[in-house]
Amino acid sequence: MCGIIGYTGRRPAVPVVVEGLRSLEYRGYDSAGVSFVHRGSLRVIRSQGKLANLEERLVTEPVVTATCAMGHTRWATHGVPAERNAHPHASGDQTIAIVHNGIIENHQELKDELVKLGHVFYSETDTEVLVNLIAERRRSEPDLLHAFASALREAKGAYAVCMMHKDEPNTLYAARMSAPLIFGVGTGEHFVASDIPAFLPYTRQVVFLEDGEIVKADAGGYQLMHLSDLSEISRESQTILWDMQAARKGGYRHFMLKEIFEQPRVVTDCLTGRIPHGHEGVLLPELEHLPTPKRLHIVACGTSFHSGSWGRHLLEPWAGIPTQVEIASEFRYREATLLDAEDMVLVISQSGETADTLAALRSVRERGGKVIGLCNVVGSSIAREADAVIYTQAGPEISVASTKAMCSQMVMLALLALHWKGRKEGGAPGTPSVMEAVELLQSLPAILDDHMPAMRERAVELARAYSEATNFFYLGRGHCFPLACEGALKLKELSYIHAEGYAAGEMKHGPIALVDPAFPTFVLALNDALLPKVESNIKEIQARRGKVIALTNPGVDLPVDDRWDIPAMPAPFSAFVALPALQLFSYAMADYLGKDVDQPRNLAKSVTVE
Ligand code: M6R
């Protein structure tokens, strides 16, 4: 995890770096730090906690003159969140500083060697090992570049790393291996960062670094090289078309709320260009070179796993493709026994950088399997390494809790099911035709726009009424089961209230033992074929004096403690209306309880560790 940024140019560098860190804080916020050279000395300023703490420290620092600096915002992996473990880390001789995202797996072995050579360590981090290894190699290598490359060749694991030296105050060195790192090319200035928004106010020209590449830059130019032999690489920069406004809150109190309310726009954007006028089916040219799979494995984590689980309820009946959905951190260790030659793997990831999902993709491809990536972040590792990539068009998702990304993934999964259905002309009787499905998808933005303000009000009422609960069940059947799991995930990650999502029919096999008047159950009781079964499950809970909130549709007769009517849509399209209701309830609860909505404790937006 962690966010890194480096700047070299003509502007005062520390403010540029601090501003960049602000847009990277979603990657971690246990501590932050910056370094730069002042009057021939390396300055490293760090602070535990959020960026604001670092900014307070910087008030008394001589930061104005530096035109080259680097910064880091941390999500703790090695060592507790504390100032001593914050980045940048300096070598013992105070000549070199580095910021690092990733994990050096052989850090202990390297540290033992360095300790024998007299190096002293002050933190528990693998990063401090790496910076001292560079300093050690500097003794025998002709220059700093060779020392940097030599140390990195010895390091095993993942890193995006940026380095500066007190004797080269205007030069940045950076390298990438299995962790995101992007290089920004400005006019008389250069940037390295974990993500594009960190330097988007200054340049839209971007070079995507590949694994095993090093870049050396100062204000006047840069050299891109292979880490293995330092041979030069020539690569054109690409122009990024993102709008910076999209990465700001746009008048909402929190990014999460803004992103929930963006979902109607997200649906429209996902559909754009996919169903051209007069065209019979769904256009996915990204998949032209791949056959229709005989069997599909969907692999993802967290919210993306829930969208995959929902997508299965469309892919199987509509496209007739048997579909298994697996958590990436489990799949990656057993996929060899699962995959047949005609199987295909679909990895879903908003960030495109989730370590377990990326590792699953790589291991499938190493065995000759085909992987489709469904990603939001353009140019992310998964997007670049998959055999085909479909982008979800959600726009930048800043809130740590994923909302609009799930909506976009669901739209694309529906389109994927329709696309393959079109190719096979298959699907079970009674499933919608491509045109019926497309019309329903196209009707969603207006329905959502009309009803979301009222849904937000109801969410606030219910959150207040249930704010003292310390446990929740979320129940659903069929395609509503993954939604129930997502509702529970959102509540726990934002409000720190314990919540579990269950298939409604599973309750009586054990979990119902927990039900009592203080343990409410949030039931997805939408008006579809499974409603009678869900009603029975509601009665079972009520018989144990459990309180029930039912997310349902007008006209459904349900005697429950609290009902929440949302507009009716045929299943599975009803999921697009239920999803924002679940998100808004969790948002309202977290906000009412005074929690940090956009940056919940212990989490980070992009989970680039295994
Ligand atoms: O970027 P990804 O979609 O691969 O991320 C997967 C999960 O880390 C992510 O969905 C996580 O569960 C969110 N915090 C949920 O809100």
Coordinates of C-alpha atoms in Angstrom, one line a residue, residues 198-596:
A198 CA -0.8 13.3 -7.3
F199 CA 0.7 15.3 -10.2
L200 CA -2.3 16.0 -12.4
P201 CA -2.5 19.7 -11.5
Y202 CA 0.9 20.1 -13.2
T203 CA 1.1 17.7 -16.1
R204 CA -1.0 15.2 -18.1
Q205 CA 2.0 13.6 -19.8
V206 CA 2.6 10.2 -18.2
V207 CA 5.1 7.4 -18.7
F208 CA 3.9 4.1 -17.1
L209 CA 6.9 2.3 -15.6
E210 CA 7.0 -1.4 -16.0
D211 CA 8.4 -3.9 -13.5
G212 CA 12.2 -4.0 -13.5
E213 CA 12.6 -0.4 -14.7
I214 CA 14.6 2.5 -13.2
V215 CA 14.2 6.2 -13.9
K216 CA 16.7 9.0 -13.1
A217 CA 15.4 12.5 -13.4
D218 CA 16.2 16.2 -12.7
A219 CA 14.5 19.4 -14.0
G220 CA 16.2 19.2 -17.4
G221 CA 15.5 15.6 -18.4
Y222 CA 15.2 12.0 -17.5
Q223 CA 16.6 8.6 -18.4
L224 CA 14.5 5.4 -18.4
M225 CA 16.5 2.2 -18.0
H226 CA 16.3 -1.5 -17.4
L227 CA 17.1 -2.4 -13.9
S228 CA 19.0 -5.5 -15.0
D229 CA 21.8 -3.8 -17.1
L230 CA 20.9 -0.1 -17.0
S231 CA 20.4 -0.1 -20.8
E232 CA 18.2 2.8 -21.9
I233 CA 14.6 2.4 -22.8
S234 CA 12.8 4.7 -25.2
R235 CA 9.1 5.1 -24.4
E236 CA 6.6 7.8 -25.5
S237 CA 4.6 9.5 -22.8
Q238 CA 0.8 9.2 -22.9
T239 CA -1.7 12.0 -22.4
I240 CA -4.1 11.5 -19.5
L241 CA -7.6 12.9 -20.2
W242 CA -8.9 12.9 -16.6
D243 CA -10.5 15.9 -15.2
M244 CA -9.1 17.0 -11.8
Q245 CA -12.5 18.2 -10.7
A246 CA -13.6 14.5 -10.8
A247 CA -11.1 13.9 -8.0
R248 CA -12.6 16.5 -5.8
K249 CA -15.7 16.4 -3.6
G250 CA -17.9 18.6 -5.8
G251 CA -19.9 20.1 -2.9
Y252 CA -20.6 16.8 -1.0
R253 CA -19.5 16.4 2.6
H254 CA -17.6 13.3 1.8
F255 CA -16.2 11.6 -1.3
M256 CA -18.3 8.5 -0.5
L257 CA -21.5 10.4 -0.7
K258 CA -20.5 12.1 -3.9
E259 CA -19.5 8.7 -5.4
I260 CA -22.8 7.1 -4.3
F261 CA -24.7 9.9 -6.1
E262 CA -22.5 9.6 -9.2
Q263 CA -24.0 6.1 -9.9
P264 CA -26.6 7.3 -12.4
R265 CA -23.8 8.9 -14.4
V266 CA -21.7 5.8 -14.1
V267 CA -24.4 3.6 -15.5
T268 CA -24.7 5.9 -18.5
D269 CA -20.9 6.0 -19.0
C270 CA -20.7 2.3 -18.9
L271 CA -23.4 1.8 -21.5
T272 CA -22.0 4.5 -23.8
G273 CA -20.8 3.0 -27.1
R274 CA -21.7 -0.5 -26.1
I275 CA -25.1 -0.7 -27.8
P276 CA -24.8 1.4 -31.0
H277 CA -28.0 2.3 -32.7
G278 CA -29.2 -0.3 -35.1
H279 CA -26.8 -2.9 -33.6
E280 CA -28.4 -6.1 -32.4
G281 CA -26.0 -7.1 -29.6
V282 CA -23.6 -5.7 -27.0
L283 CA -20.3 -4.4 -28.4
L284 CA -17.2 -5.5 -26.5
P285 CA -14.4 -5.3 -29.1
E286 CA -11.9 -5.8 -26.3
L287 CA -12.9 -9.5 -26.3
E288 CA -12.8 -10.0 -30.1
H289 CA -9.7 -12.1 -30.0
L290 CA -10.9 -14.4 -27.2
P291 CA -13.3 -17.3 -27.6
T292 CA -16.4 -17.6 -25.5
P293 CA -15.4 -19.5 -22.4
K294 CA -16.8 -23.0 -21.7
R295 CA -16.5 -22.2 -18.0
L296 CA -15.6 -19.0 -16.2
H297 CA -13.8 -18.3 -13.0
I298 CA -14.3 -14.9 -11.5
V299 CA -11.5 -13.9 -9.1
A300 CA -11.6 -10.8 -6.9
C301 CA -11.4 -9.4 -3.4
G302 CA -13.8 -7.4 -1.1
T303 CA -16.5 -5.4 -2.9
S304 CA -15.2 -6.6 -6.3
F305 CA -15.7 -10.2 -5.1
H306 CA -19.3 -9.3 -4.3
S307 CA -19.9 -7.9 -7.8
G308 CA -18.5 -11.0 -9.3
S309 CA -20.8 -13.1 -7.1
W310 CA -23.7 -11.1 -8.3
G311 CA -22.6 -11.4 -11.9
R312 CA -22.7 -15.1 -11.7
H313 CA -26.5 -14.8 -11.3
L314 CA -26.5 -13.3 -14.8
L315 CA -23.7 -15.2 -16.6
E316 CA -25.1 -18.6 -15.8
P317 CA -28.7 -18.2 -16.9
W318 CA -28.2 -15.6 -19.6
A319 CA -25.0 -16.8 -21.3
G320 CA -25.2 -20.4 -20.1
I321 CA -21.6 -20.3 -18.8
P322 CA -21.0 -22.2 -15.6
T323 CA -19.3 -19.7 -13.4
Q324 CA -17.3 -20.0 -10.2
V325 CA -16.5 -17.0 -8.0
E326 CA -13.4 -17.1 -5.8
I327 CA -11.7 -14.8 -3.4
A328 CA -8.3 -14.1 -5.0
S329 CA -6.3 -14.8 -1.9
E330 CA -7.7 -18.4 -1.9
F331 CA -7.9 -19.0 -5.6
R332 CA -4.3 -18.2 -6.3
Y333 CA -3.1 -21.2 -4.2
R334 CA -5.3 -23.8 -5.7
E335 CA -6.1 -22.7 -9.3
A336 CA -3.8 -25.3 -10.9
T337 CA -6.3 -28.0 -10.0
L338 CA -9.3 -26.0 -11.1
L339 CA -8.6 -24.8 -14.6
D340 CA -9.3 -26.7 -17.8
A341 CA -7.9 -25.6 -21.2
E342 CA -11.2 -23.9 -22.3
D343 CA -11.8 -22.2 -19.0
M344 CA -11.3 -18.5 -18.8
V345 CA -10.6 -16.3 -15.8
L346 CA -12.2 -12.9 -15.2
V347 CA -10.4 -10.8 -12.6
I348 CA -12.3 -7.8 -11.2
S349 CA -10.5 -5.0 -9.5
Q350 CA -11.3 -1.3 -9.1
S351 CA -7.7 -0.3 -8.5
G352 CA -6.2 -2.9 -10.8
E353 CA -3.4 -3.2 -8.2
T354 CA -4.8 -5.5 -5.6
A355 CA -1.9 -7.8 -4.8
D356 CA -3.8 -11.1 -4.5
T357 CA -5.9 -10.5 -7.6
L358 CA -2.7 -9.6 -9.6
A359 CA -0.9 -12.6 -8.3
A360 CA -3.9 -14.8 -9.3
L361 CA -3.8 -13.3 -12.8
R362 CA -0.1 -13.9 -13.1
S363 CA -0.2 -17.5 -12.0
V364 CA -3.1 -18.2 -14.4
R365 CA -1.2 -16.7 -17.3
E366 CA 2.0 -18.5 -16.4
R367 CA 0.1 -21.7 -16.9
G368 CA -1.1 -20.6 -20.3
G369 CA -4.6 -19.6 -19.1
K370 CA -6.5 -16.6 -20.5
V371 CA -7.4 -13.7 -18.3
I372 CA -9.8 -10.9 -18.8
G373 CA -9.4 -7.9 -16.5
L374 CA -12.4 -5.8 -15.4
C375 CA -10.7 -2.6 -14.0
N376 CA -11.3 1.0 -13.3
V377 CA -7.9 2.4 -13.2
V378 CA -6.5 2.9 -16.6
G379 CA -2.9 1.6 -17.1
S380 CA -3.0 -0.3 -13.8
S381 CA -1.0 -3.5 -13.5
I382 CA -4.0 -5.8 -13.9
A383 CA -5.2 -3.8 -16.9
R384 CA -1.8 -4.0 -18.5
E385 CA -1.1 -7.7 -17.8
A386 CA -4.5 -9.2 -18.7
D387 CA -5.1 -10.8 -22.1
A388 CA -8.0 -8.4 -22.5
V389 CA -9.1 -5.5 -20.4
I390 CA -12.6 -4.0 -20.1
Y391 CA -12.6 -0.6 -18.3
T392 CA -15.5 0.1 -16.0
Q393 CA -15.8 3.9 -16.6
A394 CA -16.5 4.7 -12.9
G395 CA -14.0 7.6 -12.9
P396 CA -11.6 8.1 -10.0
E397 CA -12.9 6.5 -6.8
I398 CA -11.4 8.3 -3.8
S399 CA -13.4 7.0 -0.9
V400 CA -11.8 4.0 0.7
A401 CA -15.2 2.3 0.8
S402 CA -16.0 1.3 -2.7
T403 CA -19.4 2.3 -4.1
K404 CA -19.7 3.5 -7.6
A405 CA -17.0 1.0 -8.7
M406 CA -19.3 -1.9 -7.7
C407 CA -22.2 -0.3 -9.7
S408 CA -19.9 0.0 -12.8
Q409 CA -18.7 -3.6 -12.4
M410 CA -22.2 -4.8 -12.2
V411 CA -23.2 -2.9 -15.4
M412 CA -20.2 -4.4 -17.2
L413 CA -20.9 -7.9 -16.0
A414 CA -24.5 -7.5 -17.3
L415 CA -23.1 -6.4 -20.6
L416 CA -20.6 -9.2 -20.6
A417 CA -23.4 -11.8 -20.0
L418 CA -25.4 -10.3 -22.8
H419 CA -22.4 -10.2 -25.1
W420 CA -21.7 -13.9 -24.6
K421 CA -25.4 -14.7 -24.7
G422 CA -25.5 -13.0 -28.1
R423 CA -22.5 -15.0 -29.3
K424 CA -24.0 -18.3 -28.2
E425 CA -27.6 -17.5 -28.8
G426 CA -28.2 -19.4 -25.6
G427 CA -29.6 -18.7 -22.2
A428 CA -32.3 -20.4 -20.2
P429 CA -36.0 -19.8 -21.3
G430 CA -37.5 -16.9 -19.5
T431 CA -34.3 -14.8 -19.3
P432 CA -34.6 -11.3 -20.9
S433 CA -33.7 -10.8 -24.5
V434 CA -30.7 -8.6 -25.2
M435 CA -32.9 -5.7 -26.1
E436 CA -35.2 -6.1 -23.1
A437 CA -32.1 -6.2 -20.8
V438 CA -30.5 -3.2 -22.6
E439 CA -33.7 -1.1 -22.2
L440 CA -33.9 -1.9 -18.5
L441 CA -30.2 -0.9 -18.1
Q442 CA -30.8 2.3 -20.0
S443 CA -33.8 3.2 -17.8
L444 CA -31.7 3.0 -14.6
P445 CA -30.0 6.4 -14.6
A446 CA -33.3 8.3 -14.5
I447 CA -34.8 6.0 -11.8
L448 CA -31.7 6.4 -9.7
D449 CA -31.6 10.2 -10.2
D450 CA -35.3 10.5 -9.2
H451 CA -35.2 8.3 -6.1
M452 CA -31.8 8.7 -4.5
P453 CA -32.6 11.9 -2.6
A454 CA -35.5 10.2 -0.9
M455 CA -33.5 7.1 -0.3
R456 CA -30.9 9.2 1.4
E457 CA -33.5 10.6 3.8
R458 CA -34.9 7.2 4.7
A459 CA -31.3 5.9 5.2
V460 CA -30.7 8.7 7.7
E461 CA -34.0 7.9 9.6
L462 CA -33.1 4.2 9.9
A463 CA -29.5 4.8 10.8
R464 CA -30.6 7.0 13.7
A465 CA -33.2 4.5 14.8
Y466 CA -30.7 1.6 14.8
S467 CA -27.6 3.5 15.9
E468 CA -27.3 1.6 19.2
A469 CA -27.1 -1.8 17.6
T470 CA -23.7 -3.4 17.9
N471 CA -24.5 -6.4 15.6
F472 CA -26.4 -6.8 12.3
F473 CA -27.4 -9.6 10.0
Y474 CA -27.9 -8.9 6.4
L475 CA -29.9 -11.5 4.5
G476 CA -30.8 -12.1 0.9
R477 CA -31.5 -14.9 -1.5
G478 CA -30.3 -15.5 -5.1
H479 CA -28.7 -12.3 -6.6
C480 CA -29.6 -10.5 -3.4
F481 CA -27.2 -12.7 -1.3
P482 CA -24.0 -11.0 -2.7
L483 CA -25.8 -7.7 -2.1
A484 CA -26.4 -8.7 1.5
C485 CA -22.7 -9.5 1.9
E486 CA -21.8 -6.1 0.4
G487 CA -24.3 -4.3 2.8
A488 CA -22.6 -6.0 5.8
L489 CA -19.1 -5.2 4.5
K490 CA -20.0 -1.5 4.1
L491 CA -21.5 -1.3 7.5
K492 CA -18.5 -2.9 9.3
E493 CA -15.8 -1.0 7.4
L494 CA -17.4 2.4 7.9
S495 CA -19.2 2.2 11.3
Y496 CA -17.1 -0.5 13.0
I497 CA -20.4 -2.3 13.8
H498 CA -20.2 -6.0 13.5
A499 CA -22.3 -7.2 10.6
E500 CA -22.6 -10.5 8.7
G501 CA -24.1 -11.2 5.3
Y502 CA -25.9 -14.5 5.0
A503 CA -27.9 -16.4 2.4
A504 CA -31.3 -16.1 4.1
G505 CA -31.9 -19.9 3.9
E506 CA -28.7 -20.5 6.0
M507 CA -29.9 -18.7 9.1
K508 CA -31.6 -21.7 10.5
H509 CA -28.4 -23.8 10.2
G510 CA -26.7 -21.9 13.1
P511 CA -26.6 -18.1 12.9
I512 CA -30.2 -17.7 14.1
A513 CA -29.0 -18.7 17.6
L514 CA -27.6 -15.2 17.8
V515 CA -30.9 -13.4 17.2
D516 CA -32.5 -11.5 20.1
P517 CA -34.2 -8.1 20.4
A518 CA -30.9 -6.3 20.4
F519 CA -29.6 -8.0 17.2
P520 CA -31.4 -6.5 14.2
T521 CA -31.6 -8.1 10.7
F522 CA -31.6 -6.1 7.5
V523 CA -33.4 -8.2 4.9
L524 CA -33.4 -7.7 1.1
A525 CA -37.1 -8.6 0.5
L526 CA -37.5 -7.4 -3.1
N527 CA -40.6 -8.4 -5.1
D528 CA -39.2 -11.3 -7.1
A529 CA -39.6 -15.1 -7.4
L530 CA -37.8 -15.7 -4.1
L531 CA -39.9 -13.3 -2.0
P532 CA -42.1 -16.1 -0.5
K533 CA -39.0 -17.9 0.8
V534 CA -37.6 -14.7 2.2
E535 CA -40.9 -14.0 3.9
S536 CA -40.6 -17.3 5.7
N537 CA -37.1 -16.4 6.9
I538 CA -38.3 -13.1 8.2
K539 CA -41.0 -14.9 10.2
E540 CA -38.3 -17.2 11.7
I541 CA -36.4 -14.2 12.9
Q542 CA -39.5 -12.5 14.3
A543 CA -40.4 -15.7 16.2
R544 CA -37.0 -15.2 18.0
R545 CA -38.0 -11.6 18.8
G546 CA -35.5 -10.2 16.3
K547 CA -36.1 -6.8 14.8
V548 CA -36.3 -6.7 11.0
I549 CA -35.7 -3.9 8.5
A550 CA -36.9 -4.9 5.1
L551 CA -35.6 -3.4 1.9
T552 CA -38.6 -4.0 -0.3
N553 CA -40.9 -2.6 -3.0
P554 CA -44.2 -0.8 -2.8
G555 CA -47.2 -3.1 -2.6
V556 CA -45.3 -6.0 -0.9
D557 CA -47.2 -6.9 2.3
L558 CA -44.6 -7.4 5.0
P559 CA -45.3 -6.9 8.7
V560 CA -41.8 -5.9 9.9
D561 CA -40.4 -3.3 12.3
D562 CA -39.2 -1.0 9.6
R563 CA -39.8 -1.2 5.9
W564 CA -37.9 0.7 3.2
D565 CA -39.6 0.9 -0.1
I566 CA -37.5 1.4 -3.2
P567 CA -38.7 1.5 -6.8
A568 CA -39.5 -1.9 -8.2
M569 CA -37.4 -3.3 -11.1
P570 CA -37.4 -6.9 -12.4
A571 CA -34.6 -9.1 -10.9
P572 CA -31.6 -8.9 -11.3
F573 CA -31.9 -5.2 -12.3
S574 CA -33.4 -4.4 -8.9
A575 CA -29.9 -4.8 -7.6
F576 CA -28.9 -1.4 -9.1
V577 CA -31.5 0.2 -6.9
A578 CA -30.9 -1.9 -3.8
L579 CA -27.1 -1.2 -3.9
P580 CA -27.2 2.5 -3.3
A581 CA -29.8 2.0 -0.5
L582 CA -27.3 -0.3 1.3
Q583 CA -24.5 2.1 0.7
L584 CA -26.5 5.1 1.9
F585 CA -27.5 3.3 5.1
S586 CA -23.9 2.5 5.9
Y587 CA -22.9 6.1 5.0
A588 CA -25.6 7.6 7.2
M589 CA -24.8 5.3 10.1
A590 CA -21.0 6.1 10.0
D591 CA -21.8 9.8 9.6
Y592 CA -24.3 9.8 12.5
L593 CA -21.8 7.9 14.7
G594 CA -19.1 10.5 13.8
K595 CA -16.8 8.1 12.1
D596 CA -14.2 9.0 9.5

